[in-house]
XYZ file of C-alpha atoms in Angstrom:
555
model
C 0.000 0.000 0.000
C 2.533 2.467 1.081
C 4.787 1.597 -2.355
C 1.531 2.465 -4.864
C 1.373 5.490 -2.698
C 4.834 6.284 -3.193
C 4.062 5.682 -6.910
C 1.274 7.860 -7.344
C 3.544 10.447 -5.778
C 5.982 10.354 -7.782
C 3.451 10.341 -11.119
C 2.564 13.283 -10.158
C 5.447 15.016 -9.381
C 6.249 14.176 -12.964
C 3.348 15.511 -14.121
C 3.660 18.849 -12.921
C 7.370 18.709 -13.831
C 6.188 18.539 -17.713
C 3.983 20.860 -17.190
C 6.678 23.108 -15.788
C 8.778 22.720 -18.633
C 5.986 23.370 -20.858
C 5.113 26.323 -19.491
C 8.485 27.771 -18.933
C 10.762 25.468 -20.483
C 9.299 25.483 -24.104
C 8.224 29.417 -23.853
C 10.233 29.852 -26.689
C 9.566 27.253 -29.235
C 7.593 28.330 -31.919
C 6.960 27.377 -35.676
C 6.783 30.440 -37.375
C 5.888 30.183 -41.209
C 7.125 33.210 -43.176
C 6.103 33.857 -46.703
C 7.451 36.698 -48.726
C 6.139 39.530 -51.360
C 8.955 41.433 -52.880
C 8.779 44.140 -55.003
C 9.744 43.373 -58.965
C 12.804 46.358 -58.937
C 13.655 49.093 -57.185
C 13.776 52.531 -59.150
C 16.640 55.146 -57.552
C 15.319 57.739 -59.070
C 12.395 56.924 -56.373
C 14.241 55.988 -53.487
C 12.418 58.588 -51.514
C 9.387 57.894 -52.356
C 10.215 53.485 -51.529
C 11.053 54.901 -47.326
C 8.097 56.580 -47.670
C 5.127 54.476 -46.107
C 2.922 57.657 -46.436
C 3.741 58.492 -49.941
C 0.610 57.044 -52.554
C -0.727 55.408 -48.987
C 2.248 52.752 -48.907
C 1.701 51.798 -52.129
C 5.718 51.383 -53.324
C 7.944 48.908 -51.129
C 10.650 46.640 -50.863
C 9.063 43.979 -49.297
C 6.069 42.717 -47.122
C 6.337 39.965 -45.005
C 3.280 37.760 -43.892
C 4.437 35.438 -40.661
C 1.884 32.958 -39.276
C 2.512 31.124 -35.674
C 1.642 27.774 -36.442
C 3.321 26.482 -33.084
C 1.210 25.496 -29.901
C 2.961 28.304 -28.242
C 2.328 31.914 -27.429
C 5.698 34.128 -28.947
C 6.638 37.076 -27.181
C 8.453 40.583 -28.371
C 8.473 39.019 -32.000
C 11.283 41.420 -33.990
C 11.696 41.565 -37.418
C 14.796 42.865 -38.875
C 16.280 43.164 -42.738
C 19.376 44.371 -44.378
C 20.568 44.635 -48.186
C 24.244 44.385 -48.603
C 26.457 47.355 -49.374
C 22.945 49.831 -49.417
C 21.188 49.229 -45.932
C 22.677 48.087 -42.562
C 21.007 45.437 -40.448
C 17.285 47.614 -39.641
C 14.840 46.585 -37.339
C 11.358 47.149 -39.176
C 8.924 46.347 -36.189
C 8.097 44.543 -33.120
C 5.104 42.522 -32.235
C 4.042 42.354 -29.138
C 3.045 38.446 -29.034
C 1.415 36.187 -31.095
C -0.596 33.692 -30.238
C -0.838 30.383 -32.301
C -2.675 30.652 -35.360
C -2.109 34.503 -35.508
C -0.736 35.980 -38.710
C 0.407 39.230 -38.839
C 1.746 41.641 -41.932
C 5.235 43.599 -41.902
C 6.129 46.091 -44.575
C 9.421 47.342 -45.361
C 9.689 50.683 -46.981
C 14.029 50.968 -47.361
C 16.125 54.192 -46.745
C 18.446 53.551 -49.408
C 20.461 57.335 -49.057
C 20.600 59.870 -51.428
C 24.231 57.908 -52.751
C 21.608 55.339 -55.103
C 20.796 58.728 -57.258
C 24.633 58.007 -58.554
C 23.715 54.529 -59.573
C 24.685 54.502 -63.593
C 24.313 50.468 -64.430
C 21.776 47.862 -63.428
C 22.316 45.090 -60.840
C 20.736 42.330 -58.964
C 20.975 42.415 -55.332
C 19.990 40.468 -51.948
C 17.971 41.401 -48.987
C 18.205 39.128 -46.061
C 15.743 38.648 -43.064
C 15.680 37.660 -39.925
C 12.851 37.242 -37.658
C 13.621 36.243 -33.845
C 11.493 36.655 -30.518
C 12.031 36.224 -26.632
C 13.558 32.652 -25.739
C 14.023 31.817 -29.512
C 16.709 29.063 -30.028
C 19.019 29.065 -32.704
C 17.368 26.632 -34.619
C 13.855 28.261 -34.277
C 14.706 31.708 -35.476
C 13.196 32.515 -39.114
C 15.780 33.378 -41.866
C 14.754 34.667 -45.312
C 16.468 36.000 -48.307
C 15.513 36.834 -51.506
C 17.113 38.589 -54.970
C 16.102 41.939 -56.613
C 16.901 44.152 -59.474
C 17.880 47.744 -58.558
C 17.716 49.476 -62.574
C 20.143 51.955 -63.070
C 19.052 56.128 -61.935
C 17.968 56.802 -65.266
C 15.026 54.333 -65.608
C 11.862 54.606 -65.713
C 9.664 51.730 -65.747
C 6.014 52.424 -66.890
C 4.278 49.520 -64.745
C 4.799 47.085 -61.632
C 2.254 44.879 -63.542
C 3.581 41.691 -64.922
C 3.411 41.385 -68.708
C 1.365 38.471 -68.398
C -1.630 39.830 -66.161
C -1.455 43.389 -68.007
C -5.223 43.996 -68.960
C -6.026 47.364 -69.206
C -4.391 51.001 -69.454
C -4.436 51.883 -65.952
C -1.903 48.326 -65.451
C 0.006 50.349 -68.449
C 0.314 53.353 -66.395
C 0.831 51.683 -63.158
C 3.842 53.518 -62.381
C 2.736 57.256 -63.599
C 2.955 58.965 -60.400
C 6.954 58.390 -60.038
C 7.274 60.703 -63.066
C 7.330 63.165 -61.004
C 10.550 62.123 -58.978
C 12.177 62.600 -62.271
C 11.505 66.508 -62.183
C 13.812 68.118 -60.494
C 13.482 71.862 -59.730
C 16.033 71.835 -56.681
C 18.950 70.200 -58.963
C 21.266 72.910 -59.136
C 22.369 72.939 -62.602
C 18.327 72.473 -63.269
C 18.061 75.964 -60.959
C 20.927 77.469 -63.056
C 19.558 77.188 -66.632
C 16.430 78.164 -65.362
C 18.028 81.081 -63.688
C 20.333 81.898 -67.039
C 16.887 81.463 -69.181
C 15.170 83.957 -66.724
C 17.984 86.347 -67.411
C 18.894 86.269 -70.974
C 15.840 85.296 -72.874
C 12.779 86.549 -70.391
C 14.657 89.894 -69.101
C 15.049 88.392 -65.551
C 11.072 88.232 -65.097
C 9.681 85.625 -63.197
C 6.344 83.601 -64.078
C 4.024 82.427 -61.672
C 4.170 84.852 -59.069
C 1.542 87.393 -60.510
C -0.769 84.282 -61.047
C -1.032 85.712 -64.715
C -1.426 83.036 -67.409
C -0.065 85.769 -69.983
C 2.882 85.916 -67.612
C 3.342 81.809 -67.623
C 2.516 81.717 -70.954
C 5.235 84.058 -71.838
C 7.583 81.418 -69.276
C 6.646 78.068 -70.747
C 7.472 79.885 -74.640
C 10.557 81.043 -73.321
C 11.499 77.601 -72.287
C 10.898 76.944 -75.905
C 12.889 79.470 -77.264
C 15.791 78.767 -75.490
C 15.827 74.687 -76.731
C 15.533 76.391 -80.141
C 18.259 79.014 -80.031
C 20.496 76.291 -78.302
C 20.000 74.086 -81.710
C 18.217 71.474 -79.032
C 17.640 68.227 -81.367
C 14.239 66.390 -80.668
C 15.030 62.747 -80.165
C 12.080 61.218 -82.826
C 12.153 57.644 -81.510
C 9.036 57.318 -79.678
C 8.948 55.265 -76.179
C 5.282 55.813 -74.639
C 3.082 52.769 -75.000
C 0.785 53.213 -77.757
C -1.333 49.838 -77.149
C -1.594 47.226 -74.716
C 0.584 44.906 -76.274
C 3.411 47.249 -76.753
C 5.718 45.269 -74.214
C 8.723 47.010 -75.485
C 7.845 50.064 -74.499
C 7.443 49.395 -70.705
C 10.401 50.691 -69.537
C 12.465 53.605 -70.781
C 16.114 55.117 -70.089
C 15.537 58.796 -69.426
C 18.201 61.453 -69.663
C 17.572 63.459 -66.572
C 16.009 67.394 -66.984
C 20.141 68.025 -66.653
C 21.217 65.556 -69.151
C 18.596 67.248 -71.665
C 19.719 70.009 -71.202
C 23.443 69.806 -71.186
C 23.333 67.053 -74.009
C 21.040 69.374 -76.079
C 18.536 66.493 -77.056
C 15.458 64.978 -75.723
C 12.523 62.341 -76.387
C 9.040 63.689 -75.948
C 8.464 62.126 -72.467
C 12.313 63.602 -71.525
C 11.178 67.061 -72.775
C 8.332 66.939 -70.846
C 10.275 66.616 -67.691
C 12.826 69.230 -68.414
C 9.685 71.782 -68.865
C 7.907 70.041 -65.659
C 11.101 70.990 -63.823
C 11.768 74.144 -65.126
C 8.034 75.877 -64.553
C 8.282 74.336 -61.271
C 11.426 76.353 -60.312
C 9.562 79.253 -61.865
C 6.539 78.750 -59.706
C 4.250 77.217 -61.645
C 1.918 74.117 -61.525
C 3.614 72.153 -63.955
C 1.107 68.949 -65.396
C 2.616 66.287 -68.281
C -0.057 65.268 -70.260
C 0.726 61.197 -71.640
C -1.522 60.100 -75.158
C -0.541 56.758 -76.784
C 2.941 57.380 -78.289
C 3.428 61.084 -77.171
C 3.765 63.175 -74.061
C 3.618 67.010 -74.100
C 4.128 69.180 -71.054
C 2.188 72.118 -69.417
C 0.890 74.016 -66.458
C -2.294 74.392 -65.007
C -3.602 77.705 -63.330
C -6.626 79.195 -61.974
C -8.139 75.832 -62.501
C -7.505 75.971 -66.369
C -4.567 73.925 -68.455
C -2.275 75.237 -71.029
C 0.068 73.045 -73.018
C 3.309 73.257 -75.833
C 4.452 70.881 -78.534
C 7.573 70.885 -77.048
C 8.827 68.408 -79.837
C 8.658 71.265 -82.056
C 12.542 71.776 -82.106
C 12.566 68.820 -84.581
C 14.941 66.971 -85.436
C 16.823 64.835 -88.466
C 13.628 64.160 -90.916
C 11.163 65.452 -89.006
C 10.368 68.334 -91.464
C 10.244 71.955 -90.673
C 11.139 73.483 -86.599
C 8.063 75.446 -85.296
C 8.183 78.854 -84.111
C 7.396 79.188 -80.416
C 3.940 80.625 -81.550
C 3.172 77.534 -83.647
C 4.515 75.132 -80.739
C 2.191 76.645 -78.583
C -1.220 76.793 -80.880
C -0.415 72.804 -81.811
C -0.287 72.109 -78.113
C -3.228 73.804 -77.329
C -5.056 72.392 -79.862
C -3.896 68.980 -78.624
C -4.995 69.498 -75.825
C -8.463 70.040 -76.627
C -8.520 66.487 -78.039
C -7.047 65.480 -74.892
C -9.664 66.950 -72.863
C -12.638 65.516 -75.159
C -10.674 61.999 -75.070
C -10.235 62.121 -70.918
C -14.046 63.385 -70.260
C -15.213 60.813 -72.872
C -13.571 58.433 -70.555
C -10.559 57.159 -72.614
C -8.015 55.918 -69.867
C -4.864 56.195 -72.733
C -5.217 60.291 -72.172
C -3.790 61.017 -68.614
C -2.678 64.041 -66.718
C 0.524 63.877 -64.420
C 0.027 66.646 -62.126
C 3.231 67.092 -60.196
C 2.985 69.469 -57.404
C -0.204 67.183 -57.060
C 2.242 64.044 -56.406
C 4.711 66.428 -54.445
C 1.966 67.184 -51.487
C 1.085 62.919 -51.944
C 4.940 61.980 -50.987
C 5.945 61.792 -54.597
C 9.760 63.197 -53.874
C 12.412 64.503 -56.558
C 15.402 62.933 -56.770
C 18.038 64.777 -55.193
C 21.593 65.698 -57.468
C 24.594 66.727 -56.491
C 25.937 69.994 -58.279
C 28.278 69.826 -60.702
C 30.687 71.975 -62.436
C 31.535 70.672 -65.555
C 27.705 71.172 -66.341
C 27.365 74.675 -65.312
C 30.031 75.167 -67.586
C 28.159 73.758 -70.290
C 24.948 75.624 -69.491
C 27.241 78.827 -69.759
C 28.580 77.680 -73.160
C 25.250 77.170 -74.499
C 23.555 80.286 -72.614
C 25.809 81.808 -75.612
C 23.635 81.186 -78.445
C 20.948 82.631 -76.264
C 20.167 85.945 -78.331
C 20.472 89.227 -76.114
C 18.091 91.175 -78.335
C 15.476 88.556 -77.497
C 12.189 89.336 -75.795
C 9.763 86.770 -75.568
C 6.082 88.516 -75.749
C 3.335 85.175 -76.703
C -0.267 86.294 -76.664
C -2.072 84.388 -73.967
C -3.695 80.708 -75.175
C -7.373 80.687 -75.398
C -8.538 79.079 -71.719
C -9.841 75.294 -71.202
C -11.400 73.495 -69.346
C -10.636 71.849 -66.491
C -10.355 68.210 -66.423
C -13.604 66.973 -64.642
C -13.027 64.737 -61.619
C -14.520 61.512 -61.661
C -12.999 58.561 -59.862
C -13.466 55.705 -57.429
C -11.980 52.990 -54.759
C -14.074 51.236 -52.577
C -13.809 54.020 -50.038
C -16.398 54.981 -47.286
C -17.838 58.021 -48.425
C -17.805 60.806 -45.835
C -21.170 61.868 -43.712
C -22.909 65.121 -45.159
C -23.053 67.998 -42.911
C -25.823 67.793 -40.113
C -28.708 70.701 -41.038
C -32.223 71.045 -39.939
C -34.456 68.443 -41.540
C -35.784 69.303 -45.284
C -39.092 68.692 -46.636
C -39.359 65.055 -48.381
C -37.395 65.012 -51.786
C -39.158 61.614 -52.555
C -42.586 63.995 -52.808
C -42.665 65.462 -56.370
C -42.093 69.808 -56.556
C -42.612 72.379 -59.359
C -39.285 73.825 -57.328
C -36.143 73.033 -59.070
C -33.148 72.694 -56.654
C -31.168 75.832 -56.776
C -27.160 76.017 -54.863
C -25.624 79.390 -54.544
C -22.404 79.801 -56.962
C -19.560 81.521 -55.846
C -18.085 84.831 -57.327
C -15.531 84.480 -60.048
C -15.792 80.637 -60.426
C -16.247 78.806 -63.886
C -18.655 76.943 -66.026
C -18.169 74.664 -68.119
C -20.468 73.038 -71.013
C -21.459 69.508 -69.318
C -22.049 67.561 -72.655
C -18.295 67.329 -72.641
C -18.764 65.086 -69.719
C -20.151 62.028 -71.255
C -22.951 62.087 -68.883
C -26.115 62.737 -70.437
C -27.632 63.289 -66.785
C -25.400 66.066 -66.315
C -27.262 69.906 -66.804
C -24.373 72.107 -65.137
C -20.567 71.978 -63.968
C -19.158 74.805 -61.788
C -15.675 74.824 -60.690
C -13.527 77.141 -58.253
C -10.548 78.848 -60.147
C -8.270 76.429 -58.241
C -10.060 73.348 -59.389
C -10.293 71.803 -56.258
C -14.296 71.800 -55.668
C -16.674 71.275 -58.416
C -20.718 71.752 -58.223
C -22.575 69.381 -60.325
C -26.245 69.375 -61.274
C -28.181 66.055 -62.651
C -31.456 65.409 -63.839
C -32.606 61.863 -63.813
C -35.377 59.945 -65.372
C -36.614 58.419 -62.078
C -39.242 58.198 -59.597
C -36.951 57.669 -55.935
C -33.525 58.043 -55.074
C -32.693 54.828 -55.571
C -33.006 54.480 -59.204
C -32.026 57.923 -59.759
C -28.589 56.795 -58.140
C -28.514 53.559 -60.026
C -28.745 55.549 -63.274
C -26.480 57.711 -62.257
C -24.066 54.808 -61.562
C -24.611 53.269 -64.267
C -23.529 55.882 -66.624
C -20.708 57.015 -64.405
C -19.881 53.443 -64.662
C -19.620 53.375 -68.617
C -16.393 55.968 -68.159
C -14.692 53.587 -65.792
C -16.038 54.758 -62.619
C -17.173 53.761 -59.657
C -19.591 55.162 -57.213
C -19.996 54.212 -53.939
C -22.919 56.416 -51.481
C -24.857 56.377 -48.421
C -28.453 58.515 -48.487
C -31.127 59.549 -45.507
C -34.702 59.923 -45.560
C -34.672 63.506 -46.281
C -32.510 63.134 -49.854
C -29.085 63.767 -48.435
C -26.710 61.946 -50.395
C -22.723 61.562 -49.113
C -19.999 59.495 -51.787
C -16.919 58.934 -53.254
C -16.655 58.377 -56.945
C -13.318 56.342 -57.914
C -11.497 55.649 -60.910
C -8.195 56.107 -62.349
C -7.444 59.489 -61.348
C -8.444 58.705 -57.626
C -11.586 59.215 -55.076
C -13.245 62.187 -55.616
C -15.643 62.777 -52.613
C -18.837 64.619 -52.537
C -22.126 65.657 -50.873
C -25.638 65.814 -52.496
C -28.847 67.172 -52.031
C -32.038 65.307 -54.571
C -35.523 66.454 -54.938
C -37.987 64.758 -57.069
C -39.919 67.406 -59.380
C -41.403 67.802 -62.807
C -38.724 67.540 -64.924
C -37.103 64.191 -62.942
C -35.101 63.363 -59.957
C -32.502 66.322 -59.436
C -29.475 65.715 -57.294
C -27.270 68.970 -56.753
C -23.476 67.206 -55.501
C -20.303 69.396 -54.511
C -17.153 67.322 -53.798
C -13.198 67.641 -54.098
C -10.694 65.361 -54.608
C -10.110 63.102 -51.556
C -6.135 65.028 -51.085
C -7.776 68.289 -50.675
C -11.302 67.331 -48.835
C -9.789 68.017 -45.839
C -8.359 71.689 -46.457
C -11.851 72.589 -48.317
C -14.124 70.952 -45.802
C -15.997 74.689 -44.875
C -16.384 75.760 -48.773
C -17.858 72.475 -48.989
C -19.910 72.571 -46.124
C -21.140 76.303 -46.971
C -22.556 75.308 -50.595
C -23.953 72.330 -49.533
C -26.127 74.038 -47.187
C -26.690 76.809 -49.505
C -28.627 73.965 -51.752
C -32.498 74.555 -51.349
């Protein structure tokens, strides 16, 4: 009897010695499963915009890691850490707290490669290692990962992330548009210094932008102009923008930098464009690139109206006769009329890169070192730059702004709280009226595409738009469904909430971006009227008591 007891004893001392060692002992076994997302290359020329995690909401990285505990045990302090060989020491990314078994949790890596990668000249293929370790890991249980990468040389540009093989539509051909802009540079020096020697030589030292004039940065953007023509600047003819969605070999191009034009007195379209991008921005201006299939022209937009130049009008070896700066500017202007019909008719090949736009999104310029050599050629070719000269172009006929459609499946915001209006469901003689602003412009809305569309307002900045529709329906609900439907057929997306009394809050999406928006709808004589006033989602914010003052001033 007393020798079972013993035995039983000593069971259980056993037992609570496993359970010991399980619970302290094993804390830090684990089975951690990592899988890996890496980015297809890394551009330099956007290195700023890759450490980013704000810049396009997080949308460029090196890597994202997805780790799942598929142990029986809790993990504790779990670290990640990365490093890529001869760019980035050994970082730690983040720590997570614990995770229990089954968790999974998500790690992004957005790299701080230094301003040194700008100096990159040739293409290479490089590593970044892993390692992921947490409190009472053993050797053998901590996670080790590696993977290869292409880092292109400075001067590429590649037009999409998008595989070839899952490429399906224009916006997968101009995945990549926003990083234009970090190929603008108004703060390189030598960039600052033609600009500067233009200025002096060609436009009498004034400066554009600053008066808000569009003669004024009319007079700017020719004198850009002139000076590539009295320099003998040579337009580069082969063409290198995608002009279908098969054109594979076009996905990538090696751009001479805005300093590279300029010093090597040549250019492609898309390489003008950038030199005049970085130029008007150093002048103060809001420089846009406008991209068609096989071209790119570049100009500014003010006062909520666009202005563009051939810039390719230089010519070049068989390209026929050089344009006068006059000339360069009607044919962009009257390209750009197309281009506006095309984009409001919903054709996703004709796109505006707006690049103080991308600036205030995270969208950085490369940074250059000065260099001396080049300033010496700007000086040498500042000599062909005619004294005499005085640049005086009449002021382009105005356009209109480029309406603002767009979607993601974003929540749209909630409409400003007001007293309680009569039923818009209940049919009125009364027409919705809004109160329109001083000074702001209309626009003829058949050029929308949306025959539901009676009036377009916009404020001279171009940042809130007032929209009038007339629907053939009975409720708000197929009034809105209409309305979708149509705003559908230009690639958009609409996505709304509504109350009893006819207050309407959304966000319309598409290529562009979210524009969001507030609505009032009444149900009269002549159909369903809805009365909306948005912005685009980067300046809601900033306009949120215009917006809220119009919307209230709908009756």
């Amino acid at each position: 009897m007393k020798k079972n007891i013993v035995i039983g004893f000593t069971l259980i001392l056993v037992g609570a010695g496993i359970l010991i060692v399980n619970f302290f002992g094993n804390s830090g076994e684990g089975n951690l499963k990592i899988q890996v997302e890496k980015a297809p290359y890394i551009m330099p020329a956007a290195h700023q915009v890759y450490a980013n995690e704000e810049a396009l909401n997080g949308k460029y990285f090196l890597f994202k890691v997805l780790l799942t505990n598929e142990g029986n045990n809790t993990l504790e302090s779990v670290k990640v850490r990365y490093r890529v060989p001869g760019y980035v020491d050994w970082t730690d990314l983040e720590t997570i707290g614990e995770m229990i078994p089954g968790q999974t949790a998500s790690v992004v890596c957005y790299p701080k490669f230094g301003d040194q990668i700008t100096e990159k000249m040739t293409e290479s293929m490089e590593r970044a290692e892993i390692q992921v370790d947490w409190d009472g890991a053993s050797n053998k249980d901590k996670v080790e990962e590696s993977f290869a990468f292409k880092i292109v040389d400075r001067n590429t540009y590649m037009f999409t992330s998008v595989a070839q093989s899952e490429i399906a539509s224009w916006a997968d051909i101009y995945d990549n548009n926003a990083l234009l802009a970090c190929f603008v540079t108004p703060n390189d020096p030598i960039v600052k210094y033609y600009t500067q020697t233009v200025q002096e030589k060609i436009l009498k030292g004034d400066a554009a932008g600053v008066s808000k004039d569009p003669k004024d940065a009319v007079r700017f953007m020719t004198g850009i102009y002139e000076a590539t023509l009295m320099s003998h600047m040579v337009y580069s003819s082969t063409k290198m923008i995608p002009e279908n969605l098969n054109d594979y070999s076009k996905l990538s191009q090696h751009n001479r930098l805005p300093r590279e034009v300029i010093t090597g007195n040549t250019g492609l379209c898309l390489e003008l464009s950038l030199l005049y991008a970085s130029m008007m921005s150093a002048g103060g201006l809001e420089p846009v690139i406008y991209l068609v299939p096989g071209h790119a022209y570049p100009g500014f937009r003010m006062n909520g109206q666009y202005y563009a130049i051939e810039a390719t009008g230089i010519g070049g070896e068989g390209l026929g006769k050089i344009s006068s700066a006059q000339e360069a500017l009607e044919q962009g202007m009257k390209q750009l009329e197309e281009f506006f019909q095309k984009a409001m008719q919903g054709d996703p090949r004709y796109t505006i890169v707006d690049i103080h736009q991308l600036n205030m999104a995270g969208v950085t310029p490369m940074s250059l070192k000065d260099d001396e050599f080049m300033r010496q050629k700007v000086d040498k070719i500042a000599d062909n730059f005619s004294p005499q000269n005085q640049i005086n172009a009449p002021q382009a006929p105005q356009q209109r702004q480029l309406a603002a459609v767009n979607t993601n499946n974003t929540t749209p915001p909630n409409y400003p709280t007001e007293p309680a209006q009569p039923d818009r469901n209940t049919t009125t003689s009364t027409s919705l009226m809004v109160s329109i602003p001083n000074g702001w412009n209309q626009y003829d809305p058949s050029m929308s595409g949306l025959s539901s569309l009676r009036s377009y307002h916009a404020s001279p900045d171009g940042l809130i738009s007032i929209s009038k529709f007339v629907l053939p329906a009975s409720n708000l609900r197929d009034a809105m469904n209409i309305l979708s439907a149509q705003i559908g057929s230009l690639g958009g997306v609409v996505n709304y909430k509504s109350d009893t009394q006819g207050q309407i809050s959304g966000v319309t999406t598409d290529m562009n971006g979210n524009f969001m928006w507030f609505a009032k709808s009444r149900r009269t004589s002549a159909g369903f009227e809805i009365i909306t006033v948005g912005s685009p989602e980067y300046a809601f914010a900033q306009q949120q008591n215009m917006l809220t003052s119009i919307f209230n001033s709908i009756r």
